[in-house]
XYZ file of C-alpha atoms in Angstrom:
548
model
C -42.807 -100.570 32.926
C -39.077 -101.131 33.210
C -38.424 -97.427 32.687
C -40.985 -96.495 35.370
C -39.430 -98.917 37.875
C -35.968 -97.572 37.135
C -37.198 -94.024 37.729
C -38.754 -95.002 41.067
C -35.553 -96.715 42.188
C -33.542 -93.669 41.198
C -35.833 -91.385 43.215
C -35.612 -93.676 46.260
C -31.839 -93.894 45.988
C -31.503 -90.122 45.781
C -33.811 -89.736 48.793
C -31.824 -92.291 50.768
C -28.583 -90.548 49.939
C -30.097 -87.226 50.953
C -31.298 -88.702 54.280
C -27.904 -90.256 54.900
C -26.142 -86.986 54.135
C -28.559 -85.143 56.400
C -28.013 -87.672 59.183
C -24.234 -87.437 58.842
C -24.440 -83.651 59.035
C -26.667 -83.812 62.122
C -24.438 -86.422 63.727
C -21.337 -84.313 63.100
C -23.192 -81.317 64.511
C -23.939 -83.208 67.756
C -20.337 -84.378 68.024
C -19.187 -80.790 67.538
C -21.688 -79.703 70.157
C -20.119 -82.068 72.677
C -16.590 -81.062 71.694
C -17.268 -77.347 72.048
C -19.400 -77.625 75.191
C -16.363 -77.275 77.444
C -17.534 -80.296 79.416
C -15.667 -83.148 77.702
C -12.310 -83.574 79.392
C -9.186 -85.286 78.168
C -9.637 -89.050 78.151
C -13.412 -88.881 77.542
C -13.305 -89.395 73.769
C -15.445 -92.479 74.248
C -18.451 -90.195 74.692
C -17.933 -88.781 71.207
C -17.362 -92.228 69.708
C -20.615 -93.469 71.250
C -22.586 -90.770 69.426
C -20.702 -91.447 66.182
C -21.505 -95.160 66.372
C -25.270 -94.660 66.729
C -26.936 -95.574 63.428
C -30.425 -94.335 64.352
C -30.891 -90.557 64.578
C -33.261 -90.882 67.530
C -30.716 -92.899 69.533
C -27.895 -90.551 68.658
C -29.826 -87.511 69.869
C -30.578 -89.221 73.154
C -26.927 -90.284 73.494
C -25.832 -86.673 72.989
C -28.460 -85.401 75.438
C -27.432 -88.001 78.020
C -23.771 -87.014 77.665
C -24.571 -83.326 78.163
C -26.781 -83.976 81.199
C -24.432 -86.323 83.019
C -21.321 -84.347 82.128
C -23.015 -81.297 83.632
C -23.826 -83.157 86.848
C -20.373 -84.735 87.137
C -18.377 -81.589 86.404
C -20.425 -79.419 88.776
C -20.080 -82.013 91.534
C -16.305 -82.177 91.068
C -15.911 -78.422 90.775
C -17.851 -77.629 93.935
C -15.574 -79.988 95.810
C -12.520 -77.796 95.320
C -12.119 -75.632 92.204
C -11.634 -71.870 92.349
C -14.499 -69.387 92.065
C -13.314 -68.348 88.569
C -13.190 -71.926 87.335
C -16.579 -72.646 88.837
C -18.079 -69.585 87.124
C -16.625 -70.671 83.786
C -17.968 -74.158 84.248
C -21.443 -72.957 85.232
C -21.503 -70.835 82.073
C -20.666 -73.894 79.968
C -23.314 -75.971 81.732
C -25.911 -73.219 81.335
C -25.295 -73.324 77.582
C -25.258 -77.123 77.359
C -28.455 -77.905 79.268
C -30.865 -76.115 76.860
C -29.295 -78.115 74.014
C -29.760 -81.318 75.973
C -33.387 -80.408 76.678
C -33.996 -79.656 72.981
C -32.465 -82.953 71.856
C -34.396 -84.935 74.466
C -37.734 -83.324 73.561
C -37.114 -83.985 69.858
C -36.322 -87.607 70.623
C -39.465 -87.823 72.742
C -41.581 -86.461 69.886
C -40.134 -89.070 67.541
C -40.710 -91.879 70.062
C -43.330 -90.837 72.666
C -42.898 -94.017 74.735
C -39.133 -93.509 75.183
C -38.458 -93.483 78.923
C -34.938 -92.212 78.295
C -36.268 -89.293 76.259
C -38.748 -88.399 79.004
C -36.116 -88.777 81.732
C -33.556 -86.599 79.946
C -36.119 -83.950 79.022
C -37.280 -83.639 82.625
C -33.771 -83.753 84.081
C -32.334 -81.178 81.671
C -35.213 -78.800 82.430
C -34.825 -79.267 86.178
C -31.045 -78.751 86.097
C -31.274 -75.723 83.830
C -33.787 -73.939 86.057
C -32.067 -75.031 89.275
C -28.691 -73.696 88.144
C -30.241 -70.399 87.005
C -32.338 -70.157 90.208
C -35.306 -69.773 87.922
C -38.658 -69.451 89.730
C -40.203 -71.701 87.115
C -38.578 -74.585 88.999
C -41.472 -74.088 91.445
C -44.140 -72.225 89.473
C -43.977 -74.510 86.424
C -42.781 -77.662 88.148
C -44.895 -79.829 85.859
C -42.449 -79.079 83.011
C -39.747 -81.214 84.656
C -41.816 -83.389 87.000
C -44.260 -84.793 84.420
C -41.558 -86.190 82.075
C -39.695 -87.731 85.004
C -42.890 -89.316 86.355
C -43.603 -90.651 82.873
C -40.127 -92.178 82.767
C -40.695 -93.773 86.189
C -43.972 -95.301 84.992
C -42.565 -96.505 81.662
C -39.231 -97.881 82.823
C -40.459 -100.462 85.320
C -37.778 -101.429 87.844
C -34.870 -99.482 86.342
C -33.631 -97.129 89.097
C -32.247 -94.248 87.008
C -35.392 -92.097 86.578
C -36.309 -92.544 90.238
C -32.872 -91.374 91.360
C -33.121 -88.214 89.281
C -36.698 -87.517 90.381
C -35.748 -88.055 94.023
C -32.881 -85.573 93.663
C -35.214 -82.966 92.209
C -37.836 -83.504 94.908
C -35.233 -82.945 97.631
C -34.374 -79.526 96.220
C -37.993 -78.321 96.051
C -39.181 -80.221 99.148
C -40.420 -77.225 101.100
C -42.622 -76.169 98.181
C -44.347 -79.562 97.896
C -47.896 -80.101 99.113
C -48.482 -82.705 101.848
C -49.843 -85.150 99.266
C -46.875 -84.553 96.978
C -44.464 -85.048 99.909
C -46.060 -88.384 100.642
C -45.526 -89.397 97.014
C -41.939 -88.099 97.121
C -41.191 -90.086 100.294
C -42.328 -93.217 98.500
C -39.950 -92.454 95.604
C -37.098 -91.763 98.045
C -37.733 -95.007 99.927
C -37.652 -97.009 96.688
C -34.438 -95.319 95.586
C -32.708 -95.716 98.942
C -33.664 -99.367 99.335
C -32.527 -100.263 95.833
C -29.323 -98.229 95.560
C -27.058 -97.776 98.577
C -24.728 -95.420 96.707
C -27.686 -93.170 95.935
C -28.622 -93.273 99.620
C -25.106 -92.225 100.623
C -25.148 -89.365 98.117
C -28.638 -88.077 98.910
C -28.824 -88.745 102.659
C -27.305 -85.347 103.659
C -29.867 -83.490 101.529
C -32.665 -85.615 102.992
C -31.543 -84.817 106.538
C -31.646 -81.119 105.682
C -35.289 -81.227 104.558
C -36.761 -83.836 106.912
C -38.797 -81.944 109.493
C -39.135 -84.696 112.134
C -36.828 -87.501 113.212
C -39.443 -90.155 112.481
C -39.935 -88.697 108.993
C -36.175 -88.837 108.380
C -35.955 -92.403 109.653
C -38.979 -93.582 107.660
C -37.019 -93.870 104.394
C -33.756 -95.310 105.749
C -33.075 -98.808 104.344
C -33.093 -101.644 106.854
C -29.350 -102.321 106.723
C -26.686 -101.544 109.348
C -24.427 -99.531 107.043
C -27.333 -97.246 106.135
C -27.978 -96.506 109.805
C -24.247 -95.873 110.223
C -24.485 -93.173 107.541
C -27.384 -91.551 109.410
C -25.625 -91.863 112.755
C -22.437 -90.244 111.430
C -24.422 -87.450 109.803
C -26.103 -86.561 113.094
C -22.754 -86.811 114.912
C -21.446 -84.127 112.520
C -24.488 -82.007 113.449
C -23.958 -82.744 117.174
C -27.578 -83.778 117.586
C -26.781 -86.249 120.318
C -30.260 -87.507 121.169
C -30.844 -88.347 117.522
C -27.433 -90.023 117.358
C -28.483 -92.279 120.238
C -31.759 -93.178 118.513
C -30.007 -93.860 115.197
C -27.519 -96.109 117.006
C -30.339 -98.068 118.627
C -31.911 -98.642 115.239
C -28.557 -99.609 113.755
C -28.201 -102.309 116.419
C -31.737 -103.561 115.649
C -30.874 -103.744 111.962
C -27.500 -105.352 112.682
C -29.132 -108.083 114.746
C -31.551 -108.925 111.923
C -28.752 -108.804 109.358
C -26.450 -111.080 111.377
C -29.257 -113.549 112.069
C -29.969 -113.813 108.330
C -26.239 -114.087 107.583
C -25.808 -116.891 110.101
C -28.732 -118.832 108.652
C -27.228 -118.431 105.183
C -23.802 -119.543 106.427
C -25.296 -122.601 108.141
C -27.066 -123.577 104.922
C -23.869 -123.178 102.902
C -21.901 -125.310 105.352
C -24.541 -128.044 105.182
C -24.207 -128.031 101.389
C -20.428 -128.341 101.650
C -19.527 -124.755 100.703
C -16.906 -124.461 103.437
C -14.992 -121.504 102.003
C -17.991 -119.213 101.668
C -19.580 -120.425 104.914
C -16.413 -119.801 106.903
C -15.884 -116.309 105.532
C -19.491 -115.363 106.336
C -19.107 -116.541 109.930
C -15.816 -114.679 110.372
C -17.464 -111.464 109.160
C -20.312 -112.065 111.617
C -17.896 -112.503 114.536
C -16.105 -109.299 113.626
C -19.325 -107.292 113.131
C -21.099 -108.355 116.346
C -20.303 -105.950 119.224
C -19.545 -107.754 122.511
C -22.763 -107.683 124.544
C -25.414 -110.046 125.840
C -27.671 -109.058 122.973
C -25.350 -110.594 120.382
C -23.901 -113.391 122.526
C -26.427 -116.061 121.351
C -25.564 -115.326 117.702
C -21.833 -115.513 118.391
C -22.332 -118.710 120.393
C -24.131 -120.344 117.447
C -21.584 -119.055 114.958
C -18.672 -120.491 116.932
C -20.539 -123.776 117.370
C -21.084 -124.368 113.632
C -17.749 -122.984 112.439
C -15.626 -125.810 110.969
C -12.294 -126.578 112.646
C -9.465 -124.289 111.677
C -10.444 -120.790 112.801
C -6.864 -119.513 112.776
C -4.872 -116.505 111.645
C -7.182 -113.846 113.043
C -5.038 -112.632 115.913
C -5.105 -109.085 114.513
C -8.860 -108.890 114.920
C -9.605 -106.628 117.873
C -13.269 -107.618 117.551
C -12.590 -111.256 118.405
C -10.303 -110.251 121.252
C -13.120 -108.020 122.472
C -15.384 -111.043 122.820
C -12.735 -112.938 124.802
C -12.162 -109.968 127.127
C -15.932 -109.590 127.538
C -16.182 -113.211 128.688
C -13.253 -112.922 131.100
C -14.605 -109.696 132.624
C -17.959 -111.329 133.342
C -16.262 -114.321 134.893
C -14.682 -111.997 137.488
C -18.138 -110.886 138.712
C -19.623 -114.413 138.510
C -21.858 -113.682 135.544
C -22.441 -116.154 132.758
C -20.813 -115.368 129.425
C -20.045 -117.536 126.419
C -19.952 -121.282 126.984
C -16.578 -123.029 127.592
C -16.526 -124.519 124.039
C -17.195 -121.078 122.540
C -14.415 -119.516 124.636
C -12.128 -122.330 123.480
C -12.872 -121.468 119.835
C -12.209 -117.785 120.500
C -8.978 -118.530 122.345
C -7.898 -120.853 119.532
C -8.653 -118.226 116.890
C -6.490 -115.529 118.433
C -3.213 -117.366 118.156
C -0.503 -115.887 120.370
C -1.868 -113.768 123.229
C -0.523 -112.750 126.636
C 0.214 -115.820 128.745
C -1.737 -114.519 131.760
C -4.811 -113.882 129.568
C -4.538 -117.332 127.991
C -4.319 -118.837 131.471
C -7.440 -116.975 132.611
C -9.252 -118.194 129.459
C -8.283 -121.775 130.315
C -10.176 -121.387 133.593
C -13.322 -120.225 131.802
C -12.893 -123.131 129.364
C -12.629 -125.519 132.349
C -9.636 -127.100 130.611
C -7.882 -128.994 133.430
C -4.806 -129.861 131.384
C -4.211 -126.251 130.348
C -4.906 -124.935 133.850
C -2.180 -127.190 135.259
C 0.202 -126.230 132.452
C -0.335 -122.499 132.980
C 0.010 -123.012 136.727
C 3.556 -124.187 136.093
C 4.195 -121.302 133.682
C 2.917 -118.605 136.014
C 6.408 -117.756 137.157
C 5.800 -114.901 139.595
C 2.071 -115.075 140.427
C 2.312 -111.889 142.488
C 2.463 -109.838 139.284
C -0.832 -107.924 138.774
C -1.531 -109.471 135.361
C -1.643 -112.928 136.968
C -4.151 -111.969 139.681
C -7.312 -112.923 137.689
C -5.842 -116.373 136.972
C -4.682 -116.953 140.556
C -8.015 -115.870 142.044
C -9.982 -117.842 139.474
C -7.835 -120.916 140.074
C -8.473 -120.679 143.809
C -12.172 -120.600 143.129
C -11.775 -123.557 140.748
C -10.079 -125.642 143.445
C -12.800 -124.619 145.896
C -15.478 -125.856 143.473
C -13.652 -129.205 143.358
C -13.677 -129.424 147.162
C -9.933 -128.863 147.575
C -10.255 -126.069 150.140
C -6.659 -126.239 151.349
C -5.266 -125.846 147.840
C -7.732 -123.006 147.162
C -6.540 -121.174 150.283
C -2.881 -121.745 149.410
C -3.288 -120.389 145.880
C -5.186 -117.335 147.089
C -2.415 -116.498 149.544
C -0.027 -116.046 146.598
C -2.059 -113.223 145.047
C -0.099 -109.946 144.991
C -1.051 -106.701 146.694
C -2.809 -105.213 143.632
C -4.957 -108.317 143.227
C -5.965 -108.254 146.891
C -7.662 -104.912 146.408
C -10.139 -106.385 143.919
C -13.744 -107.344 144.544
C -13.088 -110.794 143.065
C -10.381 -111.492 145.651
C -12.560 -110.369 148.571
C -15.452 -112.560 147.489
C -13.250 -115.606 146.914
C -11.508 -115.173 150.265
C -14.860 -114.966 152.054
C -16.096 -118.134 150.304
C -12.896 -120.041 151.209
C -13.123 -118.832 154.828
C -16.685 -120.117 155.034
C -15.514 -123.497 153.746
C -12.561 -123.628 156.200
C -14.717 -122.752 159.216
C -11.939 -120.811 160.973
C -13.812 -118.101 162.968
C -10.895 -115.652 162.986
C -10.266 -115.917 159.211
C -14.007 -115.853 158.586
C -14.362 -112.576 160.489
C -11.405 -111.008 158.669
C -12.721 -112.159 155.311
C -16.221 -110.959 156.138
C -14.913 -107.474 157.032
C -12.932 -107.318 153.813
C -15.994 -108.411 151.815
C -18.315 -105.983 153.608
C -15.781 -103.193 153.093
C -16.469 -103.391 149.364
C -20.182 -102.763 149.900
C -20.823 -99.120 149.062
C -23.405 -96.676 147.859
C -20.895 -94.645 145.840
C -17.588 -95.169 144.070
C -14.942 -92.604 143.153
C -13.476 -91.632 139.777
C -10.161 -93.334 140.644
C -11.820 -96.765 140.814
C -12.406 -96.929 137.043
C -9.904 -98.834 134.913
C -9.485 -97.970 131.246
C -9.134 -100.673 128.587
C -8.841 -99.267 125.085
C -11.791 -96.915 124.550
C -13.806 -98.353 127.444
C -13.822 -97.543 131.165
C -14.827 -100.321 133.583
C -15.530 -100.616 137.302
C -16.646 -103.531 139.475
C -19.124 -102.575 142.184
C -20.811 -104.275 145.144
C -23.962 -102.323 146.132
C -24.636 -101.946 149.854
C -28.338 -102.522 149.187
C -30.506 -103.390 146.195
C -31.280 -100.327 144.109
C -33.539 -99.188 141.311
C -30.630 -97.864 139.294
C -27.350 -95.978 139.148
C -26.352 -92.343 138.768
C -23.177 -91.713 136.800
C -21.336 -88.396 136.939
C -19.107 -87.481 133.999
C -15.601 -86.346 134.995
C -14.719 -85.026 131.526
C -16.830 -84.537 128.394
C -15.379 -83.345 125.063
C -16.305 -79.852 123.965
C -19.617 -79.945 122.138
C -20.872 -83.061 123.914
C -20.993 -86.759 123.122
C -23.102 -89.906 123.387
C -22.094 -92.593 125.877
C -23.058 -96.243 125.955
C -23.348 -97.779 129.423
C -23.477 -101.532 130.005
C -24.209 -103.289 133.267
C -22.979 -106.896 133.450
C -21.953 -107.083 129.810
C -25.187 -105.648 128.463
C -27.773 -107.218 130.761
C -28.862 -103.593 131.084
C -27.851 -101.017 128.463
C -28.324 -97.274 128.167
C -27.433 -94.807 125.409
C -27.356 -91.256 126.725
C -26.221 -87.816 125.491
C -23.880 -85.742 127.666
C -23.112 -82.092 127.047
C -20.570 -80.885 129.619
C -18.301 -82.125 132.390
C -20.220 -82.761 135.587
C -23.382 -83.953 133.808
C -25.161 -86.798 135.550
C -26.837 -89.750 133.863
C -29.590 -91.610 135.691
C -29.716 -95.276 134.672
C -32.891 -97.042 135.783
C -32.322 -100.779 136.223
C -32.786 -103.439 138.866
C -29.459 -103.559 140.732
C -29.066 -106.476 143.146
C -26.737 -106.386 146.164
C -24.171 -108.624 144.461
C -21.095 -107.861 142.274
C -21.719 -106.004 139.026
C -19.548 -104.841 136.153
C -20.262 -101.339 134.799
C -18.630 -100.260 131.542
C -18.774 -96.904 129.745
C -17.711 -96.187 126.154
C -18.200 -93.296 123.740
C -20.055 -93.588 120.441
C -18.851 -90.323 118.971
C -15.084 -90.625 118.754
C -13.818 -88.267 121.480
C -13.592 -90.280 124.684
C -15.493 -89.271 127.800
C -14.051 -89.865 131.264
C -16.550 -91.196 133.814
C -16.352 -89.944 137.373
C -18.253 -90.812 140.537
C -21.023 -93.393 140.452
C -23.897 -93.627 142.961
C -26.762 -95.951 143.768
C -30.018 -94.251 142.802
C -32.008 -93.029 145.792
């Protein structure tokens, strides 16, 4: 019995040695295959070491197949971004030789372990890439050869995104050959991929825009996040499809509002739990992300209300300054903006700003002490930059019943300030309070002189990328008509706000002289109209009319 047992052990040992030797030979062959593929670049020796470390033949084959597949994808992507035609041809030859080897290794691994999602994924991907690169008709006529393994991998892998990404990429290439039912299935895969992997969305979005037949179909798979809609918006800007740009921008604002609302709720919860650092940073990001308009004003108001003391050091943020300017502009046309405490927080956050602007902000804040201090600092109130403060201060004294002081302050406003709608309205209100018939008639004429049905191109003032004009309609109207003085070649999309976003319109323009009809209820009282460009190259607004 002992001799029989010894013989059996000897046979098993010899077999084990033979298997080990065979495995070592196969492993070395796969390493050589990677080395000679022409795809492994300097500094990528880790790929070879990974195959050498695998102790199970099945795993090593899949590791080699994975390396060949992903090296092929990476090198082709890099090469098409800038290498010469000769280098690209050489690389495509190397990839064309590597992909059949990857397919063979993946299929062998799949036979050895039929439930291997990696084996199925690599087998399907290698087949797809090989036929796609060779422009082989079997990509369409025998699509099941690559689609079935990838679908199997999707089913077997659960929530892992890798097989879905690869399947989505393949579907985009053959989209026009898919049946309606298959397209519906593919859209579901794309939606899952895009929602779970923003980098995949960024990479595949251009291809998706190329195959999507209708705007609603394109939009149906876009993730509900502002940066995703920004990608879509920018892509359509590059295509100069201005109406679609406007629609994508509208949806980005919808998504941004939901995102900022959720962020604010999260920040409030963190602050209640004592996480001041994280809560503060979330609120600062919200303030910077929210575009100045009535739509986002309630969110900004809440954010400034709950923000802990110490919102300093953000004077470089043009976004926060934008909110302060938005509030001051609305104050000039007697429209409500942010509350005085919110304006105080904004003013406090910006650190050092122009003295005249800080003085005007003090009026909106209703800060008596600061108003008096800035009154002493005004120096030469006739300077144009001080006009909003001087006019606003006159109105402030009038509200307090000090009519004489209001009239005295208004008389100090310089010539440029006296041309403004704000000055004319304030002078008329002071004249009514004084009761002097001569001054009242003069003030009334000045006020009525601002009532118009049309305004010229010279009446716009430009602040940064935005053009603004204050208007006093002669009669109530059902809207405005805006004529574009200059439009960049190729067209653009403009965003028009009335009274800080009480009414908003996004509209495409194609050439200078185009007219935009803006339907909105326009009362016969002061209004602020602002025009900005969404697409980079600034438009110049021209004449503006009351709609007939």
